[in-house]
Coordinates of C-alpha atoms and ligand atoms in Angstrom, one line a residue:
Chain B
X1 CA -33.2 18.3 -22.2
X2 CA -30.4 17.9 -24.7
X3 CA -31.2 17.4 -28.3
X4 CA -28.9 14.5 -28.7
X5 CA -29.5 14.1 -32.5
X6 CA -28.4 17.7 -33.0
X7 CA -25.4 17.2 -30.7
X8 CA -24.2 14.2 -32.6
X9 CA -24.0 16.3 -35.7
X10 CA -21.4 18.5 -34.0
X11 CA -19.0 15.5 -33.8
X12 CA -17.5 14.6 -37.2
X13 CA -16.3 11.2 -35.9
X14 CA -19.8 9.9 -35.7
X15 CA -20.0 10.1 -39.5
X16 CA -17.4 7.4 -39.8
X17 CA -18.2 3.7 -40.1
X18 CA -15.9 1.2 -38.5
X19 CA -16.4 -1.0 -41.5
X20 CA -18.8 -0.6 -44.5
X21 CA -22.3 -0.4 -43.1
X22 CA -21.3 -0.5 -39.4
X23 CA -21.6 2.8 -37.6
X24 CA -19.4 3.7 -34.6
X25 CA -21.0 3.2 -31.2
X26 CA -18.6 5.0 -29.0
X27 CA -18.9 4.0 -25.3
X28 CA -15.5 4.9 -24.1
X29 CA -15.7 8.5 -23.2
X30 CA -14.4 7.9 -19.7
X31 CA -11.0 7.1 -21.4
X32 CA -11.3 10.1 -23.7
X33 CA -14.2 12.0 -25.2
X34 CA -14.8 12.7 -28.9
X35 CA -14.3 16.3 -30.1
X36 CA -16.9 18.6 -31.6
X37 CA -16.1 20.3 -34.9
X38 CA -15.9 23.7 -33.1
X39 CA -12.9 22.5 -31.1
X40 CA -11.1 21.1 -34.1
X41 CA -11.8 24.3 -36.0
X42 CA -10.6 26.5 -33.3
X43 CA -7.2 24.7 -33.2
X44 CA -7.1 24.6 -37.0
X45 CA -7.8 28.4 -37.2
X46 CA -5.1 29.0 -34.6
X47 CA -2.5 27.3 -36.7
X48 CA -3.7 28.8 -39.9
X49 CA -3.9 32.4 -38.7
X50 CA -2.4 33.1 -35.4
X51 CA 0.5 30.6 -34.7
X52 CA 3.4 32.2 -32.7
X53 CA 5.1 31.7 -29.5
X54 CA 3.4 33.5 -26.6
X55 CA 4.3 36.1 -24.1
X56 CA 7.7 37.7 -25.0
X57 CA 6.9 38.5 -28.6
X58 CA 5.8 42.0 -29.6
X59 CA 4.7 41.3 -33.1
X60 CA 1.1 40.9 -34.1
X61 CA 0.9 37.2 -34.1
X62 CA 2.7 36.8 -30.8
X63 CA 0.1 39.2 -29.3
X64 CA -2.7 37.4 -30.9
X65 CA -1.5 34.0 -29.7
X66 CA -1.0 35.3 -26.2
X67 CA -4.5 36.7 -26.1
X68 CA -6.0 33.5 -27.3
X69 CA -4.0 31.4 -24.8
X70 CA -5.0 33.7 -21.9
X71 CA -8.7 34.1 -23.0
X72 CA -9.0 30.3 -22.8
X73 CA -7.7 30.4 -19.3
X74 CA -10.3 33.0 -18.3
X75 CA -13.0 30.8 -19.8
X76 CA -11.8 27.7 -17.9
X77 CA -11.6 29.7 -14.7
X78 CA -15.2 30.8 -15.1
X79 CA -16.3 27.3 -16.0
X80 CA -15.1 26.0 -12.6
X81 CA -15.9 29.3 -10.8
X82 CA -12.3 30.0 -9.8
X83 CA -11.9 33.4 -8.1
X84 CA -9.2 34.3 -10.5
X85 CA -7.7 33.0 -13.8
X86 CA -4.3 33.2 -12.1
X87 CA -5.3 30.2 -10.1
X88 CA -5.7 28.1 -13.3
X89 CA -2.4 26.5 -14.1
X90 CA -2.1 24.7 -17.4
X91 CA -0.5 21.3 -17.3
X92 CA -0.4 18.4 -19.7
X93 CA -3.2 16.5 -18.0
X94 CA -4.7 15.4 -14.6
X95 CA -1.7 13.2 -14.0
X96 CA 0.7 16.0 -14.3
X97 CA -1.5 18.3 -12.2
X98 CA -1.4 15.7 -9.3
X99 CA 2.3 15.3 -9.8
X100 CA 2.8 19.1 -9.6
X101 CA 1.2 19.0 -6.1
X102 CA 3.3 16.0 -5.1
X103 CA 6.5 17.5 -6.3
X104 CA 6.1 21.1 -5.3
X105 CA 3.6 21.4 -2.4
X106 CA 4.2 18.0 -0.8
X107 CA 8.0 18.1 -1.0
X108 CA 7.9 21.5 0.7
X109 CA 5.4 20.5 3.3
X110 CA 5.5 16.8 4.1
X111 CA 8.1 14.9 6.2
X112 CA 8.6 11.4 7.4
X113 CA 5.6 10.0 9.2
X114 CA 3.1 12.5 7.8
X115 CA -0.2 10.9 6.8
X116 CA -1.7 11.3 3.4
X117 CA -5.3 10.0 3.0
X118 CA -6.3 8.5 -0.4
X119 CA -9.1 6.1 -1.2
X120 CA -9.2 2.5 -2.5
X121 CA -10.9 3.7 -5.7
X122 CA -8.1 5.9 -7.0
X123 CA -6.8 5.9 -10.5
X124 CA -3.1 5.1 -10.7
X125 CA -2.4 8.7 -11.2
X126 CA -3.5 9.5 -7.7
X127 CA -1.7 6.6 -6.2
X128 CA 1.8 6.4 -7.7
X129 CA 2.9 10.0 -7.0
X130 CA 2.2 9.4 -3.4
X131 CA 3.9 6.0 -3.4
X132 CA 7.0 7.6 -4.8
X133 CA 6.9 10.2 -2.0
X134 CA 6.3 7.4 0.5
X135 CA 9.5 5.7 -0.7
X136 CA 11.4 9.0 -0.8
X137 CA 10.2 10.7 2.3
X138 CA 8.7 8.0 4.5
X139 CA 5.2 9.6 4.4
X140 CA 2.4 7.3 5.4
X141 CA -0.6 6.4 3.2
X142 CA -4.0 5.8 4.6
X143 CA -6.9 4.6 2.4
X144 CA -10.6 5.3 2.8
X145 CA -12.2 1.8 2.1
X146 CA -14.7 1.2 -0.6
X147 CA -17.8 -0.7 0.5
X148 CA -19.4 -3.7 -1.3
X149 CA -21.8 -1.3 -3.1
X150 CA -19.0 0.9 -4.3
X151 CA -19.3 3.9 -1.9
X152 CA -16.6 5.4 0.3
X153 CA -16.8 4.3 3.9
X154 CA -17.1 7.7 5.6
X155 CA -17.0 6.3 9.1
X156 CA -13.6 4.8 8.4
X157 CA -12.6 8.2 6.9
X158 CA -13.4 9.9 10.2
X159 CA -11.3 7.4 12.0
X160 CA -8.4 8.1 9.7
X161 CA -8.9 11.9 10.1
X162 CA -8.4 11.5 13.9
X163 CA -4.7 10.6 13.1
X164 CA -4.1 14.2 11.9
X165 CA -3.5 13.8 8.1
X166 CA -1.6 16.5 6.2
X167 CA -3.4 15.9 2.9
X168 CA -6.6 14.2 1.7
X169 CA -6.4 13.5 -2.0
X170 CA -9.4 11.7 -3.6
X171 CA -11.3 11.2 -6.8
X172 CA -14.5 13.1 -7.2
X173 CA -15.9 10.4 -9.5
X174 CA -14.6 6.9 -9.9
X175 CA -13.6 6.0 -13.5
X176 CA -14.6 2.3 -12.8
X177 CA -17.5 2.3 -10.3
X178 CA -18.8 5.6 -11.5
X179 CA -19.4 6.6 -7.9
X180 CA -19.8 10.3 -7.4
X181 CA -18.2 10.9 -4.0
X182 CA -19.6 13.5 -1.6
X183 CA -16.7 15.9 -2.3
X184 CA -17.9 18.9 -0.3
X185 CA -18.4 16.8 2.8
X186 CA -15.0 15.0 2.4
X187 CA -13.3 18.4 2.0
X188 CA -15.1 20.0 5.0
X189 CA -14.1 17.1 7.3
X190 CA -10.5 17.3 6.0
X191 CA -10.3 21.0 6.7
X192 CA -11.7 20.5 10.2
X193 CA -8.9 18.0 10.8
X194 CA -6.4 20.6 9.5
X195 CA -5.6 18.8 6.2
X196 CA -5.1 20.2 2.7
X197 CA -7.3 18.7 0.0
X198 CA -6.7 17.7 -3.6
X199 CA -9.6 16.6 -5.8
X200 CA -9.0 14.4 -8.8
X201 CA -11.7 15.9 -11.0
X202 CA -10.8 14.1 -14.2
X203 CA -14.2 12.5 -14.3
X204 CA -16.3 15.1 -12.6
X205 CA -15.5 18.4 -14.4
X206 CA -16.5 16.8 -17.8
X207 CA -19.8 15.6 -16.5
X208 CA -21.1 17.7 -13.6
X209 CA -21.2 21.3 -12.7
X210 CA -18.1 21.7 -10.5
X211 CA -17.7 24.9 -8.5
X212 CA -14.3 25.1 -6.8
X213 CA -15.5 27.8 -4.4
X214 CA -18.6 25.9 -3.3
X215 CA -16.4 22.7 -2.8
X216 CA -13.9 24.8 -0.9
X217 CA -11.0 22.5 -2.1
X218 CA -7.4 23.6 -2.0
X219 CA -6.4 21.9 -5.2
X220 CA -8.4 20.4 -8.1
X221 CA -7.1 18.6 -11.2
X222 CA -8.6 17.8 -14.6
X223 CA -7.9 17.1 -18.3
X224 CA -9.2 18.7 -21.4
X225 CA -9.4 15.5 -23.4
X226 CA -12.1 14.0 -21.3
X227 CA -14.4 17.1 -21.8
X228 CA -14.5 17.5 -25.6
X229 CA -11.1 19.2 -25.7
X230 CA -7.8 18.1 -27.1
X231 CA -5.2 15.8 -25.5
X232 CA -2.0 17.3 -24.1
X233 CA -3.6 19.9 -21.8
X234 CA -5.0 19.9 -18.4
X235 CA -5.4 22.1 -15.4
X236 CA -4.4 22.4 -11.8
X237 CA -6.6 24.8 -9.8
X238 CA -5.2 25.9 -6.4
X239 CA -6.0 28.3 -3.7
X240 CA -3.9 31.5 -4.1
X241 CA -2.1 31.3 -0.7
X242 CA -1.0 27.8 -1.3
X243 CA 0.1 28.4 -4.9
X244 CA 2.0 31.5 -3.9
X245 CA 3.9 29.7 -1.2
X246 CA 4.8 26.7 -3.3
X247 CA 8.3 26.3 -4.8
X248 CA 8.4 26.0 -8.6
X249 CA 8.0 22.6 -10.2
X250 CA 9.8 22.6 -13.6
X251 CA 12.5 25.2 -14.2
X252 CA 13.1 27.0 -17.5
X253 CA 11.7 29.7 -19.7
X254 CA 8.4 31.5 -18.9
X255 CA 8.4 30.5 -15.2
X256 CA 11.0 33.1 -14.4
X257 CA 11.0 36.8 -13.8
X258 CA 14.8 37.2 -13.9
X259 CA 17.7 34.9 -14.4
X260 CA 21.3 35.4 -13.4
X261 CA 24.1 32.9 -14.0
X262 CA 23.7 31.4 -10.6
X263 CA 20.2 32.4 -9.5
X264 CA 16.7 33.2 -10.7
X265 CA 13.5 34.8 -9.4
X266 CA 10.2 33.1 -10.1
X267 CA 7.5 34.6 -12.2
X268 CA 4.0 35.4 -10.8
X269 CA 1.1 33.0 -10.9
X270 CA 0.2 31.1 -13.0
X271 CA 3.4 31.3 -15.0
X272 CA 5.6 30.2 -12.1
X273 CA 4.3 26.6 -12.9
X274 CA 4.3 26.9 -16.7
X275 CA 7.9 26.3 -17.7
X276 CA 8.7 26.1 -21.4
X277 CA 6.6 26.7 -24.5
X278 CA 3.2 25.3 -23.5
X279 CA 0.4 23.6 -25.6
X280 CA -0.9 26.8 -27.1
X281 CA -3.2 25.4 -29.8
X282 CA -4.5 23.0 -27.2
X283 CA -5.3 25.8 -24.8
X284 CA -7.3 27.4 -27.6
X285 CA -9.1 24.1 -28.2
X286 CA -9.7 23.7 -24.5
X287 CA -11.4 27.2 -24.4
X288 CA -13.6 26.2 -27.3
X289 CA -14.6 23.0 -25.5
X290 CA -15.5 24.9 -22.4
X291 CA -17.6 27.2 -24.5
X292 CA -19.3 24.3 -26.1
X293 CA -20.2 22.6 -22.8
X294 CA -21.3 25.9 -21.3
X295 CA -23.6 26.5 -24.2
X296 CA -25.4 23.2 -23.6
X297 CA -25.4 23.6 -19.9
X298 CA -23.7 21.2 -17.5
X299 CA -26.9 20.5 -15.6
X300 CA -28.6 19.4 -18.9
X301 CA -25.6 17.2 -19.7
X302 CA -25.6 15.6 -16.3
X303 CA -29.4 15.0 -16.5
X304 CA -29.0 13.4 -19.9
X305 CA -26.2 11.1 -18.7
X306 CA -28.1 10.2 -15.7
X307 CA -31.1 9.1 -17.8
X308 CA -28.9 7.0 -20.1
X309 CA -27.0 5.4 -17.2
X310 CA -30.2 4.5 -15.4
X311 CA -31.5 2.9 -18.5
X312 CA -28.2 1.1 -19.2
X313 CA -28.0 -0.4 -15.7
X314 CA -31.5 -1.6 -16.0
X315 CA -30.9 -3.3 -19.3
X316 CA -27.5 -4.7 -18.4
X317 CA -28.8 -6.2 -15.2
X318 CA -31.5 -8.0 -17.1
X319 CA -28.8 -10.1 -18.9
X320 CA -28.2 -13.4 -17.1
X321 CA -24.5 -13.7 -16.2
X322 CA -23.8 -10.0 -16.3
X323 CA -22.6 -8.3 -13.1
X324 CA -22.4 -4.5 -13.0
X325 CA -20.1 -3.0 -10.4
X326 CA -20.6 0.1 -8.4
X327 CA -23.5 1.8 -6.8
X328 CA -27.0 2.4 -8.1
X329 CA -27.7 5.1 -10.7
X330 CA -28.5 7.6 -7.9
X331 CA -24.9 7.8 -6.8
X332 CA -23.3 7.2 -10.1
X333 CA -22.1 9.0 -13.2
X334 CA -22.2 7.5 -16.7
X335 CA -20.0 4.5 -16.2
X336 CA -21.0 0.8 -16.3
X337 CA -18.1 -1.6 -15.5
X338 CA -19.3 -5.2 -15.8
X339 CA -18.3 -8.8 -16.1
X340 CA -20.0 -11.6 -18.0
X341 CA -19.7 -15.0 -16.5
X342 CA -17.3 -17.3 -18.3
X343 CA -16.0 -14.8 -20.7
X344 CA -12.9 -12.7 -20.3
X345 CA -13.5 -8.9 -20.6
X346 CA -11.0 -8.8 -23.5
X347 CA -13.1 -11.2 -25.4
X348 CA -16.3 -9.2 -24.6
X349 CA -14.7 -6.0 -25.8
X350 CA -13.2 -7.6 -28.9
X351 CA -16.5 -9.2 -30.0
X352 CA -18.4 -6.0 -29.4
X353 CA -15.8 -4.2 -31.5
X354 CA -16.7 -6.3 -34.5
X355 CA -20.1 -4.5 -34.5
X356 CA -18.5 -1.1 -34.1
X357 CA -19.2 -0.9 -30.4
X358 CA -16.2 0.6 -28.6
X359 CA -16.0 -0.4 -24.9
X360 CA -12.8 -0.7 -22.8
X361 CA -11.5 -3.9 -21.1
X362 CA -8.9 -4.1 -18.5
X363 CA -8.3 -2.7 -15.0
X364 CA -8.8 0.9 -16.3
X365 CA -5.7 2.1 -14.4
X366 CA -7.3 1.1 -11.1
X367 CA -5.7 -2.2 -10.4
X368 CA -6.0 -2.1 -6.6
X369 CA -9.7 -1.5 -6.9
X370 CA -10.1 -4.5 -9.1
X371 CA -8.1 -6.6 -6.7
X372 CA -10.4 -5.5 -3.9
X373 CA -13.3 -7.0 -5.9
X374 CA -11.2 -10.1 -6.8
X375 CA -11.2 -9.3 -10.5
X376 CA -8.3 -9.1 -12.9
X377 CA -10.3 -7.0 -15.3
X378 CA -13.8 -5.7 -16.3
X379 CA -15.4 -4.4 -19.4
X380 CA -16.5 -0.8 -19.2
X381 CA -19.1 1.1 -21.1
X382 CA -19.3 4.8 -20.5
X383 CA -21.7 7.5 -21.6
X384 CA -21.4 11.1 -22.5
X385 CA -23.6 13.9 -23.9
X386 CA -23.7 12.3 -27.3
X387 CA -24.8 8.8 -26.4
X388 CA -28.3 7.5 -26.9
X389 CA -30.6 4.8 -25.5
X390 CA -30.5 3.2 -28.9
X391 CA -26.8 2.7 -28.4
X392 CA -27.4 1.1 -25.1
X393 CA -29.8 -1.3 -26.8
X394 CA -27.1 -2.2 -29.4
X395 CA -24.6 -2.8 -26.5
X396 CA -27.1 -5.2 -24.9
X397 CA -27.7 -7.1 -28.1
X398 CA -23.9 -7.2 -28.6
X399 CA -23.5 -8.9 -25.2
X400 CA -26.1 -11.4 -26.1
X401 CA -24.1 -12.2 -29.2
X402 CA -21.0 -12.8 -27.0
X403 CA -23.0 -15.1 -24.8
X404 CA -24.1 -17.1 -27.9
X405 CA -20.6 -17.4 -29.2
X406 CA -19.2 -18.6 -25.9
X407 CA -22.4 -20.4 -24.7
Chain N
X1 CA -19.2 -15.8 -37.1
X2 CA -16.2 -13.6 -37.3
X3 CA -12.5 -14.0 -38.0
X4 CA -11.0 -13.3 -34.6
X5 CA -13.2 -15.9 -32.9
X6 CA -12.7 -18.7 -35.4
X7 CA -14.2 -22.0 -34.3
X8 CA -10.8 -23.4 -33.6
X9 CA -10.1 -20.7 -31.0
X10 CA -13.4 -21.0 -29.3
X11 CA -13.1 -24.8 -29.3
X12 CA -9.6 -24.8 -27.8
X13 CA -10.7 -22.3 -25.2
X14 CA -13.8 -24.2 -24.2
X15 CA -12.3 -27.7 -24.5
X16 CA -8.6 -27.5 -24.1
X17 CA -6.7 -30.8 -24.6
X18 CA -3.6 -29.9 -22.7
X19 CA -4.8 -28.0 -19.6
X20 CA -3.1 -29.3 -16.5
X21 CA 0.1 -29.5 -14.5
X22 CA 2.7 -32.2 -14.9
X23 CA 4.3 -33.6 -11.8
X24 CA 7.1 -34.5 -11.9
X25 CA 8.3 -32.2 -14.7
X26 CA 11.6 -31.1 -16.2
X27 CA 10.7 -27.6 -17.0
X28 CA 8.2 -25.3 -15.3
X29 CA 7.6 -21.6 -15.8
X30 CA 4.8 -19.1 -15.2
X31 CA 4.1 -15.5 -16.0
X32 CA 1.2 -13.1 -16.3
X33 CA 0.2 -10.1 -18.3
X34 CA -0.7 -7.6 -15.6
X35 CA -2.7 -5.4 -18.1
X36 CA -5.5 -8.0 -18.3
X37 CA -4.7 -10.5 -15.7
X38 CA -3.9 -13.3 -18.1
X39 CA -1.8 -15.9 -16.4
X40 CA -0.1 -19.0 -17.9
X41 CA 1.9 -21.8 -16.3
X42 CA 3.6 -24.4 -18.4
X43 CA 5.1 -27.7 -17.3
X44 CA 7.1 -30.0 -19.6
X45 CA 8.7 -33.4 -19.5
X46 CA 11.6 -34.2 -21.8
X47 CA 13.1 -37.5 -22.9
X48 CA 16.7 -38.7 -23.3
X49 CA 17.0 -37.3 -26.8
X50 CA 16.0 -33.8 -25.7
X51 CA 12.5 -34.0 -27.1
X52 CA 9.3 -32.8 -25.4
X53 CA 7.7 -36.0 -24.1
X54 CA 4.6 -34.2 -22.6
X55 CA 3.4 -30.7 -22.0
X56 CA 0.6 -29.0 -20.1
X57 CA -0.5 -25.4 -19.5
X58 CA -2.6 -24.0 -16.8
X59 CA -3.9 -20.5 -16.1
X60 CA -6.7 -18.1 -16.8
X61 CA -7.4 -15.3 -19.2
X62 CA -9.1 -14.5 -22.5
X63 CA -9.9 -16.9 -25.2
X64 CA -7.0 -15.8 -27.3
X65 CA -4.4 -16.4 -24.6
X66 CA -5.8 -19.7 -23.5
X67 CA -6.4 -21.1 -26.9
X68 CA -3.0 -20.2 -28.1
X69 CA -1.5 -21.9 -25.1
X70 CA -3.4 -25.1 -25.9
X71 CA -2.5 -25.0 -29.5
X72 CA 1.1 -24.4 -28.5
X73 CA 1.2 -27.5 -26.2
X74 CA -0.3 -29.6 -29.0
X75 CA 2.4 -28.3 -31.4
X76 CA 5.5 -28.9 -29.3
X77 CA 4.9 -32.5 -28.0
X78 CA 7.5 -34.7 -29.7
X79 CA 9.6 -31.7 -30.9
X80 CA 13.2 -31.2 -29.9
X81 CA 13.8 -28.5 -27.3
X82 CA 16.3 -26.9 -29.7
X83 CA 13.5 -26.4 -32.2
X84 CA 11.2 -24.9 -29.6
X85 CA 13.8 -22.3 -28.9
X86 CA 13.3 -21.1 -32.5
X87 CA 9.6 -20.6 -32.3
X88 CA 8.5 -17.0 -32.9
X89 CA 5.5 -14.7 -33.1
X90 CA 4.6 -15.7 -36.6
X91 CA 4.4 -19.4 -35.6
X92 CA 1.7 -18.5 -33.0
X93 CA -0.2 -16.4 -35.5
X94 CA -0.1 -19.2 -38.0
X95 CA -1.5 -21.6 -35.4
X96 CA -4.3 -19.2 -34.5
X97 CA -4.9 -18.4 -38.1
X98 CA -5.7 -14.7 -37.4
X99 CA -4.1 -11.3 -37.4
X100 CA -4.0 -9.4 -34.2
X101 CA -3.6 -5.8 -33.1
X102 CA -0.8 -4.8 -30.7
X103 CA -3.0 -5.3 -27.5
X104 CA -4.3 -8.7 -28.3
X105 CA -0.9 -9.8 -29.6
X106 CA 0.3 -9.7 -26.0
X107 CA -2.4 -12.1 -25.0
X108 CA -1.6 -14.5 -27.9
X109 CA 2.2 -14.5 -27.2
X110 CA 2.1 -15.0 -23.4
X111 CA 2.3 -18.8 -23.7
X112 CA 5.2 -18.6 -26.1
X113 CA 7.0 -16.2 -23.8
X114 CA 6.5 -18.5 -20.8
X115 CA 7.6 -21.5 -22.8
X116 CA 10.8 -20.0 -24.1
X117 CA 11.7 -18.5 -20.7
X118 CA 11.2 -22.1 -19.3
X119 CA 13.3 -23.9 -21.9
X120 CA 16.0 -21.3 -21.8
X121 CA 16.0 -21.6 -18.0
X122 CA 15.6 -17.9 -17.6
X123 CA 14.7 -16.2 -14.3
X124 CA 12.3 -13.8 -16.0
X125 CA 10.2 -13.8 -19.2
X126 CA 10.9 -10.8 -21.3
X127 CA 9.1 -9.6 -24.4
X128 CA 12.3 -9.9 -26.5
X129 CA 11.8 -13.7 -26.4
X130 CA 8.8 -13.3 -28.8
X131 CA 9.9 -10.5 -31.0
Ligands
PLP1 C1 -10.3 9.4 -12.2 C2 -9.2 9.7 -13.1 N1 -8.1 10.3 -12.6 C3 -7.1 10.5 -13.4 C4 -7.1 10.2 -14.7 C5 -5.8 10.5 -15.5 O1 -6.1 11.4 -16.5 P1 -5.0 11.8 -17.6 O2 -4.6 10.5 -18.2 O3 -5.6 12.7 -18.5 O4 -3.9 12.4 -16.8 C6 -8.2 9.6 -15.3 C7 -8.2 9.2 -16.7 O5 -8.3 8.1 -17.1 C8 -9.3 9.3 -14.4 O6 -10.3 8.6 -14.9

């Protein structure tokens, strides 16, 4: 089990008060996680001691910066059990990783009438790139429906698969319902149907042990900022054969081996997809974040979150007028999206904020999912390794306060 | 209990005086804030001197958006249309008597945006109406 009180000491932000005497209760890690001191210090040390542009330089700092940048890639590769660090491409975030696949792989491989399967619980970042391609190329989009209890309807998925899709792109864990989808099974079925797979792992890699080889996925995307790392850096993992065959995405420095006035040759993986000066300090911070999570153990983190989530669902459901969305704790990560009868989610979030409780209100970049459930918005509390049951209790008393005010 | 949810806001939210829809009307406009699903429709009747004879709002959303719509309707009845065209962000904040961050400001200003798009006879409500 995690020693949460010790863990909280690793995060400087928990020392701050939102106003005198009110401590911060941060229940918005699904949007972005807080950062441990070790990550902040790694980036700080990089800028103080090693800052230089990477790769081409031969001076000491350039060598050092390059090593740090590449060591982080190796750590990240190990963290998701990628066969090689060359398959770990740095991007800005999950969104850019998905767009990389949409712009490079999909434009080289999809034509009018080709079917791409998504789900009804996707974040906008795994919808809009495909909608753009639909308008541009005339590809077709099919959606695995979400059941009343927030699970994917796998029978409908099998029906969709019989239409011969080219790509199945889905979220490993919903950022609203919290549903942890059976990724390995979805991928196996997709492969049997001859489709390529892309996993939006923005919410899974931070919270669960994710092994890309065990999953067998072709592509997988995630962001550092949701897993104790900095903003501005993410990863696209891909299978070697696919990445090698893909045309470059952005053109410029670093992604080339040789440039003539009218032509270029692309660089080897992963540099082929890393045009321009990348987020170097962020890569260093990302590596430190992965070290931090590994030292605690992803299984222990997942177990802690599960315990908190189970407790939170139990307590929230006791409150008259509160309706929690998504499946039971058994199928769910640390997310509780809810409504309170008669009170708009904005008002709920704002009143909780007065007591230092940070929850999110809105459609959480999953507007179609909210429409499916007939809701313009929900309030969402989410939990990570540093959250406690005591914080859940404070959330619950906060909601009672809201009810009183609007009662 | 706290500043943002002053009694006046909760009161106008729970017991709005000007919720409804005027039929017939001289001005009608509706818009929503897709980020949170707030939606406001405003209908107005004007008299021969170009004053607002009556005004109603309808819609759904957070307390801030609904209360500011109700307060706005109350404020404009009897006023010349030309004067309404001059209303701005600060007028709304003064009515609410609170200060708002950028996210909630959008909620508070939705009704003014709808009202101005309506009285100007615009096809679309743009944020520049309430700058
Ligand atoms: C499921 C899911 N996919 C994608 C994203 C997008 O991540 P980013 O904004 O880091 O690109 C998020 C973040 O909110 C998410 O929760």
